[in-house]
mmCIF file of C-alpha atoms in Angstrom:
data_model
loop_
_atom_site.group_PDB
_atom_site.id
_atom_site.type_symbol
_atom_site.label_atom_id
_atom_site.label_comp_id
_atom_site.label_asym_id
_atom_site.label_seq_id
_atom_site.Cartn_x
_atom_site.Cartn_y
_atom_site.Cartn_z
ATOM 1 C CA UNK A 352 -7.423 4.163 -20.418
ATOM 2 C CA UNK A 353 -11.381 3.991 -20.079
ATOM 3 C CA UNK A 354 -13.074 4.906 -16.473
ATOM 4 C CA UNK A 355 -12.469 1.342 -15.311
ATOM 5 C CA UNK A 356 -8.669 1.422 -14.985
ATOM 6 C CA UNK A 357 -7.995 4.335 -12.209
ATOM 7 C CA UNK A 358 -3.769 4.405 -12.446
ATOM 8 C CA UNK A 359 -2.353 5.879 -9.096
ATOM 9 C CA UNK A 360 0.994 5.978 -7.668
ATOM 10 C CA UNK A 361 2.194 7.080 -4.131
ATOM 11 C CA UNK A 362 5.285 8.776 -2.613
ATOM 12 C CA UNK A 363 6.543 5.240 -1.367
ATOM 13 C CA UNK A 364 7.591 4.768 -5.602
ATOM 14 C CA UNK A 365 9.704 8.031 -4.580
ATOM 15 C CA UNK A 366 11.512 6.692 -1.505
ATOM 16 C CA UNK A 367 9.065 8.475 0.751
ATOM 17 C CA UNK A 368 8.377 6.313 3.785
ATOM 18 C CA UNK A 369 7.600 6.546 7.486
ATOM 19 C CA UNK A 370 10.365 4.390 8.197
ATOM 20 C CA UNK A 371 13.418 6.562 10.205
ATOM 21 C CA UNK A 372 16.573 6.003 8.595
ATOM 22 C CA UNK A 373 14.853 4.166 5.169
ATOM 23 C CA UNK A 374 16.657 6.563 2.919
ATOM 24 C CA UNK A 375 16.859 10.045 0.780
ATOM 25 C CA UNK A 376 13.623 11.642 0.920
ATOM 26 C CA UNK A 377 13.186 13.878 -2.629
ATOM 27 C CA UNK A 378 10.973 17.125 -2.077
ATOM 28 C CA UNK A 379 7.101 17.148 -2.863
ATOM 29 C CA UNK A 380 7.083 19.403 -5.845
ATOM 30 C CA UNK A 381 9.796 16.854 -7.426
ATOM 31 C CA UNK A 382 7.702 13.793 -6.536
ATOM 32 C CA UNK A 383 4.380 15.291 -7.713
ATOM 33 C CA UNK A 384 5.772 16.900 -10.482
ATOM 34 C CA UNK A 385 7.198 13.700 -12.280
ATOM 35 C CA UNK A 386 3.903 11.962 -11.143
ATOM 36 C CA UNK A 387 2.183 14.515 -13.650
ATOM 37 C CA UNK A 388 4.417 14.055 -15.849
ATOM 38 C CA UNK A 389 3.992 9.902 -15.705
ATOM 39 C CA UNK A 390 0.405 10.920 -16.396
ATOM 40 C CA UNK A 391 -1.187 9.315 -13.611
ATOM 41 C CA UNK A 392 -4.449 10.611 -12.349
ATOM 42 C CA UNK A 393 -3.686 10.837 -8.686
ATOM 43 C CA UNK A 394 -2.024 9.944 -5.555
ATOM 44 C CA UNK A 395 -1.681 7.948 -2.094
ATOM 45 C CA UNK A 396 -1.137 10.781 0.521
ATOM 46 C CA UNK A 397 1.984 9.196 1.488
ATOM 47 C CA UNK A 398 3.474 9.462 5.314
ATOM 48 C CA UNK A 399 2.426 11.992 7.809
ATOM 49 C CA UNK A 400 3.825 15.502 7.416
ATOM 50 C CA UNK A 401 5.280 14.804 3.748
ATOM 51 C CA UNK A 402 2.406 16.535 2.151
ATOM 52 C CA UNK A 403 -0.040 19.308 4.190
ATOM 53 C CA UNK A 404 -2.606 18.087 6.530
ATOM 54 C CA UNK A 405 -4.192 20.990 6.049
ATOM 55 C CA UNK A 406 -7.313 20.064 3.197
ATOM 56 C CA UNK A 407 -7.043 23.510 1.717
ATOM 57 C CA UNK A 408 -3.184 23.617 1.430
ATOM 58 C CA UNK A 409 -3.607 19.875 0.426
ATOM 59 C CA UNK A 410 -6.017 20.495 -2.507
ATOM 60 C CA UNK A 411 -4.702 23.531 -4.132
ATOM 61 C CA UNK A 412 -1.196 21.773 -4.204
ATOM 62 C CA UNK A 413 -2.595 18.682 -6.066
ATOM 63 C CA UNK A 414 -3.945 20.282 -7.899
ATOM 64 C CA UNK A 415 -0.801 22.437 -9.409
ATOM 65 C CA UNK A 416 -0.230 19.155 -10.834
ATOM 66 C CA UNK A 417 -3.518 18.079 -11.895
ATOM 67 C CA UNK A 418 -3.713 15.212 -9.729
ATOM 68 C CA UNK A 419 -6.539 14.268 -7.072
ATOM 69 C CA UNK A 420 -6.360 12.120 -3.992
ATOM 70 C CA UNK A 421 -7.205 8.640 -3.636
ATOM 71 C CA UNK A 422 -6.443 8.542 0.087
ATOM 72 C CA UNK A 423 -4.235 6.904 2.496
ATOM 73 C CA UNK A 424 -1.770 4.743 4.212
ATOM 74 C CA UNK A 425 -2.160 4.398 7.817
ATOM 75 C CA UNK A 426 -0.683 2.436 10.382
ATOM 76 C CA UNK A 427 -2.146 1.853 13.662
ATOM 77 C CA UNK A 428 -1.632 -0.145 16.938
ATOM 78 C CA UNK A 429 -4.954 -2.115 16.588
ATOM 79 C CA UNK A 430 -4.153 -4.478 18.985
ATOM 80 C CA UNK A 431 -3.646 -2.042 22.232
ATOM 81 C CA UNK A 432 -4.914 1.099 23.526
ATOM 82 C CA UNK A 433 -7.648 1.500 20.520
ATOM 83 C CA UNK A 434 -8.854 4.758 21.525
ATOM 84 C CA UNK A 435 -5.323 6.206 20.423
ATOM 85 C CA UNK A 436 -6.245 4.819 16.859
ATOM 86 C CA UNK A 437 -9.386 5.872 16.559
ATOM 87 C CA UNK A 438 -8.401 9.326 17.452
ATOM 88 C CA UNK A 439 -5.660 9.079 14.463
ATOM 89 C CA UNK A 440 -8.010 7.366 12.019
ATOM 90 C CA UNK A 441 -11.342 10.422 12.499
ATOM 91 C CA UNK A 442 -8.136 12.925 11.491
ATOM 92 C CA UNK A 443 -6.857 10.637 8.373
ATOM 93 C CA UNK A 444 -10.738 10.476 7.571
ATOM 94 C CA UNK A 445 -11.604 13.781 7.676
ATOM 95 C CA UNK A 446 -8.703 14.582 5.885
ATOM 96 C CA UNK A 447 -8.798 11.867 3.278
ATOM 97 C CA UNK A 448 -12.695 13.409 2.165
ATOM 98 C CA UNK A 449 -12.295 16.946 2.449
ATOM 99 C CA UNK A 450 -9.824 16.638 -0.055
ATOM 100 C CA UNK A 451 -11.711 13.719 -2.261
ATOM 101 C CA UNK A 452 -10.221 10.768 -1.429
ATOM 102 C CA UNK A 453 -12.709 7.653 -1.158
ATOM 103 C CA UNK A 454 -10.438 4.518 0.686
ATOM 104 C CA UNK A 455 -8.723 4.384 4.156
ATOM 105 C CA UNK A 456 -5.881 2.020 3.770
ATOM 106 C CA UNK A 457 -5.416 0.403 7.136
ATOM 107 C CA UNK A 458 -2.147 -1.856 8.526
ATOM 108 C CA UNK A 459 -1.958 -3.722 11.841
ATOM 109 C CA UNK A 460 1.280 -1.673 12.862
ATOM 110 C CA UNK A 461 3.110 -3.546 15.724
ATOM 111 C CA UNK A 462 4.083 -0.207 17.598
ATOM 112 C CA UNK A 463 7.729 -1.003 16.978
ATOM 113 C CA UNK A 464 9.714 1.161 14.172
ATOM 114 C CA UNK A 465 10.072 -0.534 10.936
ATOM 115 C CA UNK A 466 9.106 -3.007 9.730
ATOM 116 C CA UNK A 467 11.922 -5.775 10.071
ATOM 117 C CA UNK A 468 10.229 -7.381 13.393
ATOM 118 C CA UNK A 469 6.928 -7.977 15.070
ATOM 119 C CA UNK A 470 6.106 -9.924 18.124
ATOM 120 C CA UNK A 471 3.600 -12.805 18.627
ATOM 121 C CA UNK A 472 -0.313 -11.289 19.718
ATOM 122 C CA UNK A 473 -2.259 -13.327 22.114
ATOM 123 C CA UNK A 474 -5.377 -14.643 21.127
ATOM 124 C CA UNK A 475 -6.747 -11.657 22.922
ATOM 125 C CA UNK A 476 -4.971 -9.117 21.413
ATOM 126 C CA UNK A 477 -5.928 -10.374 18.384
ATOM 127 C CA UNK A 478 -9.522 -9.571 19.311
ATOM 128 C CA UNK A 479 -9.125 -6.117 19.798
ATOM 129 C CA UNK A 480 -7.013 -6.051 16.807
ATOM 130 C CA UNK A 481 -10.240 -7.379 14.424
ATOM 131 C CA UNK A 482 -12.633 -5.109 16.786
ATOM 132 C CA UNK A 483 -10.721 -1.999 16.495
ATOM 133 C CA UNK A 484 -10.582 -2.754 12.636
ATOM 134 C CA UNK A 485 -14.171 -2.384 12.390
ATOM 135 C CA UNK A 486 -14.453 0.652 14.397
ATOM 136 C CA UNK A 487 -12.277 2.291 12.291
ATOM 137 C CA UNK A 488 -14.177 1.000 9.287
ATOM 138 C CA UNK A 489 -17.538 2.823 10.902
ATOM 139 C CA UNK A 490 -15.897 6.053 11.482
ATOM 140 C CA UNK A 491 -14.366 6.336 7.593
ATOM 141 C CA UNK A 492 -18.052 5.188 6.946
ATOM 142 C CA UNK A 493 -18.792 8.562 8.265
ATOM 143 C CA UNK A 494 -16.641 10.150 6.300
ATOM 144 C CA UNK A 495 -18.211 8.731 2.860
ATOM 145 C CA UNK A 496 -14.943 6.325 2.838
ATOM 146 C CA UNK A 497 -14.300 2.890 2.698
ATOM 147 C CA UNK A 498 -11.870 1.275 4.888
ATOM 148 C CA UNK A 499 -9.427 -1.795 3.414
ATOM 149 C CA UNK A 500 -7.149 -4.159 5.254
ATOM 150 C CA UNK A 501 -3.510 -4.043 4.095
ATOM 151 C CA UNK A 502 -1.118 -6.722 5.019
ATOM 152 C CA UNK A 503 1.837 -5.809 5.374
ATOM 153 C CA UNK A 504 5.379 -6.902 6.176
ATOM 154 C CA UNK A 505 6.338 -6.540 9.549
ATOM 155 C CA UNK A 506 2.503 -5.849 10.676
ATOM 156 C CA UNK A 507 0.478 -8.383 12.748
ATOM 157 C CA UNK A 508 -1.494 -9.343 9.221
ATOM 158 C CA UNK A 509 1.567 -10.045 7.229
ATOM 159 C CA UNK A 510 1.443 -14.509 6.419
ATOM 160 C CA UNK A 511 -0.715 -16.456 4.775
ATOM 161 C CA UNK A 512 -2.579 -18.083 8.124
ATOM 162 C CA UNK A 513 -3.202 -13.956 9.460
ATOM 163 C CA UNK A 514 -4.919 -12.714 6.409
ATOM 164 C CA UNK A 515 -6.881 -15.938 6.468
ATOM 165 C CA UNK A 516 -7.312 -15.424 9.656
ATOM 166 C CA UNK A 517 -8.730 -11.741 9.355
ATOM 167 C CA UNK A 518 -10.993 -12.490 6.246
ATOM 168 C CA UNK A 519 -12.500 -15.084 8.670
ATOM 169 C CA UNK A 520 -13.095 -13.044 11.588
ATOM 170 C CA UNK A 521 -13.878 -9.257 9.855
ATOM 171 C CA UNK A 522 -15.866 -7.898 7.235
ATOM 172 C CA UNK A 523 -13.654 -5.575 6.179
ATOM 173 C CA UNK A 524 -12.235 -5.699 2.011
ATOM 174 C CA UNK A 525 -8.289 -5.894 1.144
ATOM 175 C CA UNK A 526 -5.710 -4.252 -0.035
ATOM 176 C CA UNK A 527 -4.554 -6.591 -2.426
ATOM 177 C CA UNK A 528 -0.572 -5.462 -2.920
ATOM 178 C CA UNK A 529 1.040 -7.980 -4.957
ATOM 179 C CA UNK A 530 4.525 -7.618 -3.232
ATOM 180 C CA UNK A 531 3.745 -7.578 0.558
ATOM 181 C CA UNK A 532 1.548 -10.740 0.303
ATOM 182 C CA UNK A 533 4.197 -12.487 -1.930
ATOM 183 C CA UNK A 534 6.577 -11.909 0.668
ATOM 184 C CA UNK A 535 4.342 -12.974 3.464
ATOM 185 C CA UNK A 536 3.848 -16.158 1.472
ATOM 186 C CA UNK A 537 0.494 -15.671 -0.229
ATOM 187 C CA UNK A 538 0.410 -15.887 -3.753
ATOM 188 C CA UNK A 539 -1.584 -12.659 -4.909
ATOM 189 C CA UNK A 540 -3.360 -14.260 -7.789
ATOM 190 C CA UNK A 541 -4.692 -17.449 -6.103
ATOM 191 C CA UNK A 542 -6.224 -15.153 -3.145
ATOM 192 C CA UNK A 543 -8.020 -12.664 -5.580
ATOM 193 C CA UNK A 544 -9.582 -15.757 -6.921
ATOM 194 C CA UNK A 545 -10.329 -16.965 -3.963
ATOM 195 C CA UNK A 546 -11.774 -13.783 -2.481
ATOM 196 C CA UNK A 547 -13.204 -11.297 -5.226
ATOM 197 C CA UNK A 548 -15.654 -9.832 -3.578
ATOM 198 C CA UNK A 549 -13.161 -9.003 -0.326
ATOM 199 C CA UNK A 550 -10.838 -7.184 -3.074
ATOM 200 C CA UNK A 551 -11.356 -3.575 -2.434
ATOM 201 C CA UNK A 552 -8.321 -1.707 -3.405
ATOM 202 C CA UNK A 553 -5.487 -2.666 -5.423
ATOM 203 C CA UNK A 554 -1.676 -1.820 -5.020
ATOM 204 C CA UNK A 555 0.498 -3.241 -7.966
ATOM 205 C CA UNK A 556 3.873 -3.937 -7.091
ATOM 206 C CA UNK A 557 6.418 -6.598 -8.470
ATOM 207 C CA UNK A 558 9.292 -8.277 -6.457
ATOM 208 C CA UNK A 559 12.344 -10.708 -6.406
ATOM 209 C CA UNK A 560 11.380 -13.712 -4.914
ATOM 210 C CA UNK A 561 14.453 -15.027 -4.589
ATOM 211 C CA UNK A 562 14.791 -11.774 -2.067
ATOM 212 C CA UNK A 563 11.248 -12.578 -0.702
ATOM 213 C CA UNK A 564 12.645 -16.058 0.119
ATOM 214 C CA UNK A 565 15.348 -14.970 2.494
ATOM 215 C CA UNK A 566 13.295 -12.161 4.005
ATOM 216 C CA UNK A 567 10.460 -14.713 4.853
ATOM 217 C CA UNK A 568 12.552 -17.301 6.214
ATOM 218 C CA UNK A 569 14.493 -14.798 8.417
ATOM 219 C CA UNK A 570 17.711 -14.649 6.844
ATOM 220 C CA UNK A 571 17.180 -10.815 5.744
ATOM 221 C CA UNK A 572 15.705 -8.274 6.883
ATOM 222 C CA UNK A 573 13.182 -6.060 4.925
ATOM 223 C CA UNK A 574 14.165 -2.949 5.048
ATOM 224 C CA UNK A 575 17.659 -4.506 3.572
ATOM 225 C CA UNK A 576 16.405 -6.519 1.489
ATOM 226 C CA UNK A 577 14.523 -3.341 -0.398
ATOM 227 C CA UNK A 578 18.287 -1.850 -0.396
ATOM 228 C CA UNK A 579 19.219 -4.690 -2.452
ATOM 229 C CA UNK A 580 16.367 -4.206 -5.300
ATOM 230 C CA UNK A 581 13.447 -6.264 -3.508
ATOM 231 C CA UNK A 582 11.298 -4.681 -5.581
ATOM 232 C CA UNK A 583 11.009 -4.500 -9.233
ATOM 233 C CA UNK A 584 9.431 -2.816 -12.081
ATOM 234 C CA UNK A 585 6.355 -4.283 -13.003
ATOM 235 C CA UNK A 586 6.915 -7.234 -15.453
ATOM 236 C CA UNK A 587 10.742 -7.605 -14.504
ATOM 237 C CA UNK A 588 9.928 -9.337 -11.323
ATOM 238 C CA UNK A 589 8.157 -12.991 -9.986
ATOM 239 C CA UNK A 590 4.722 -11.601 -9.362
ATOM 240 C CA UNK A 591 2.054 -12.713 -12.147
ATOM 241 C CA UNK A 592 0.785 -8.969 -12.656
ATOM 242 C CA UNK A 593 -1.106 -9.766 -15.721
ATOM 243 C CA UNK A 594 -2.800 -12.725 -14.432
ATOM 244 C CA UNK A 595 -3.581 -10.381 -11.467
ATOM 245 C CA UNK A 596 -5.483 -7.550 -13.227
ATOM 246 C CA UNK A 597 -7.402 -9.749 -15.189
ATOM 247 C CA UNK A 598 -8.843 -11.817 -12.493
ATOM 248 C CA UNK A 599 -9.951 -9.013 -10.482
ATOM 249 C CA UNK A 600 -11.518 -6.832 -13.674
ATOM 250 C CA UNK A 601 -13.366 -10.226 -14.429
ATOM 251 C CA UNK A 602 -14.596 -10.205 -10.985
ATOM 252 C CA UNK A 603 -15.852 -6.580 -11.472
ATOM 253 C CA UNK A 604 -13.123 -4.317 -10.023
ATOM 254 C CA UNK A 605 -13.455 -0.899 -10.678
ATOM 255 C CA UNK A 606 -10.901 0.776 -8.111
ATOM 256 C CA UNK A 607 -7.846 2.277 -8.136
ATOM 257 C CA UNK A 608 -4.376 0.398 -9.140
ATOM 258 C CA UNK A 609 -1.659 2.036 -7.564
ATOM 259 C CA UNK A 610 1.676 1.836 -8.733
ATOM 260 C CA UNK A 611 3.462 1.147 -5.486
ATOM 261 C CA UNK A 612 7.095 -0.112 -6.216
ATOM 262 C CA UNK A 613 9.052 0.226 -2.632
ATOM 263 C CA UNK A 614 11.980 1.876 -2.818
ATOM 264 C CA UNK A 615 14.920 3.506 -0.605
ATOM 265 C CA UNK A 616 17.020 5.646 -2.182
ATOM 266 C CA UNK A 617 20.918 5.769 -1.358
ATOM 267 C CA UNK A 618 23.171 8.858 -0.778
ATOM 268 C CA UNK A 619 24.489 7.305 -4.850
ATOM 269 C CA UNK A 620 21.097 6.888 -6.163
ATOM 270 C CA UNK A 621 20.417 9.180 -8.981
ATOM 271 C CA UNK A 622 17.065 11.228 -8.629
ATOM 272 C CA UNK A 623 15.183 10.207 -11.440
ATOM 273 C CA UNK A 624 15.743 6.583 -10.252
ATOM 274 C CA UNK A 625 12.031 6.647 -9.254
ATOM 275 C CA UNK A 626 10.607 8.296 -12.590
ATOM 276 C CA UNK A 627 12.236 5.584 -15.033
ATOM 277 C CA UNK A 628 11.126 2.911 -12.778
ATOM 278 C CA UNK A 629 7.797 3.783 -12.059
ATOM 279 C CA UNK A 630 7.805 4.307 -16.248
ATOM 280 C CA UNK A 631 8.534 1.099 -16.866
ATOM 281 C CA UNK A 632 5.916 0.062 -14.321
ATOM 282 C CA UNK A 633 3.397 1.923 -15.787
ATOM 283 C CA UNK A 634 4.178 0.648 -19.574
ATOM 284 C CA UNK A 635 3.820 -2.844 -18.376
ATOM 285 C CA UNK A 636 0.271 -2.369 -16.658
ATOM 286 C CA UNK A 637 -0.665 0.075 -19.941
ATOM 287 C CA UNK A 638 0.175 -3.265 -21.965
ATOM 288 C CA UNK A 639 -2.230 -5.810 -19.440
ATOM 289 C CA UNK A 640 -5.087 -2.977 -20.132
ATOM 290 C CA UNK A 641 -4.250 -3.265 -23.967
ATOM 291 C CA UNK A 642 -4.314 -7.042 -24.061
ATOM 292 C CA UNK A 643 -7.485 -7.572 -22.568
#
């Protein structure tokens, strides 16, 4: 793969989510380990306390397996109380570059756990929500990072009309995940076309929409619908990968893609679940690099 394709993954691939109650959580040295294996350069830090916070404990066990850090996930109250995000986004910063990492990954969390409901915001709190954003964005800045809007599922930037709404009123780039604006009703493709230059950081999933369908219309909720095989393997799913990755490398992309296929793993699931999927995942996107 030449310098322009940066392959990820992240512990969400291993069932390793925030979420309480989302499912079997498999050790680090596991996770890692078959991530190295995979040979993927690096990782997504994954949710607080699953891997050190400390950056010298955090370094010297990446790199046991010869993998680096791209940086993080985190989820925030934006829309309330600000300073109690901007306290928890200077510690994901500093963390995130002492131990290399370069992008911030930033979701509109609705203080609620889970992600399976998320009340309306006033016109208001959306304010805050766009102006806490930005302050966040300045103090990565500080931190030699750059800070990307994710939407997300059960966040207050999950449908089409709130990242629309967000690219209008912030200057802040995307995380463009495939899945979680499928299911929110954007179609991933049409909005990197749309919006190249906001593209700043690329998570590759696949999904069911036939799953999305009944999550977005309220007749399932998420966190059961990714019990029921929401997400796929890249290529075996409704989301136009391909077309995906070569719109944004025309556009000049030179960022991470990280392999981030949802998934909660059941008290039957077998362990290497994760590995064969995220293999099949990574064949498919190794195949899109070949073909273009």
């Amino acid at each position: 793969m030449t310098a322009t394709f940066r392959v990820a993954a992240a512990p969400i691939s291993w069932g390793v989510c925030e979420v309480p109650g989302w499912g079997r959580v498999l050790d680090a040295a596991t996770v890692l380990g078959e991530m190295a294996e995979l040979g993927v350069q690096a990782t997504e830090l994954g949710p607080p306390g699953y891997l050190p916070r400390d950056p010298a404990q955090l370094r010297e066990l990446l790199g046991r397996y010869g993998l680096t850090l791209v940086g993080g996930f985190l989820a925030v109250v934006l829309h309330e109380n600000p300073e109690n995000a901007l306290k928890e986004a200077e510690e994901s910063a500093a963390l995130f570059a002492a131990c290399g990492g370069d992008v911030l990954v930033l979701a509109a969390a609705t203080g609620l756990d889970g992600y399976d409901d998320r009340p309306r915001l006033s016109d208001a709190e959306w304010a805050t929500l766009v102006e806490t954003a930005g302050k966040i964005r300045d103090i990565a800045a500080r931190h030699g990072l750059r800070t990307v809007l994710h939407p997300h599922v059960g966040t207050h930037v999950e449908q089409q009309a709130e990242v629309e709404r967000f690219l209008d009123g912030s200057d802040l780039g995307l995380c463009l995940d495939t899945g979680h604006l499928m299911i929110g009703g954007t179609d991933p493709v049409e909005l990197a076309k749309r919006y190249p230059e906001r593209v700043g950081h690329v998570h590759l999933k696949d999904v069911r929409e036939d799953l999305a369908a009944e999550v977005r219309a309220g007749r399932l909720g998420y966190t059961e619908a990714v019990g029921r095989g929401l997400y796929t393997p890249l290529g075996e799913g409704d989301v136009d990968v391909a077309a995906m990755v070569r719109s944004v490398q025309a556009a000049g992309y030179d960022g991470w893609y990280v392999l981030e296929q949802d998934t909660a793993l059941g008290a039957e699931s077998p362990d290497d679940l994760p590995r064969r999927d995220t293999e099949r995942s990574l064949a498919h996107l190794t195949k899109i690099i070949g073909s273009l």
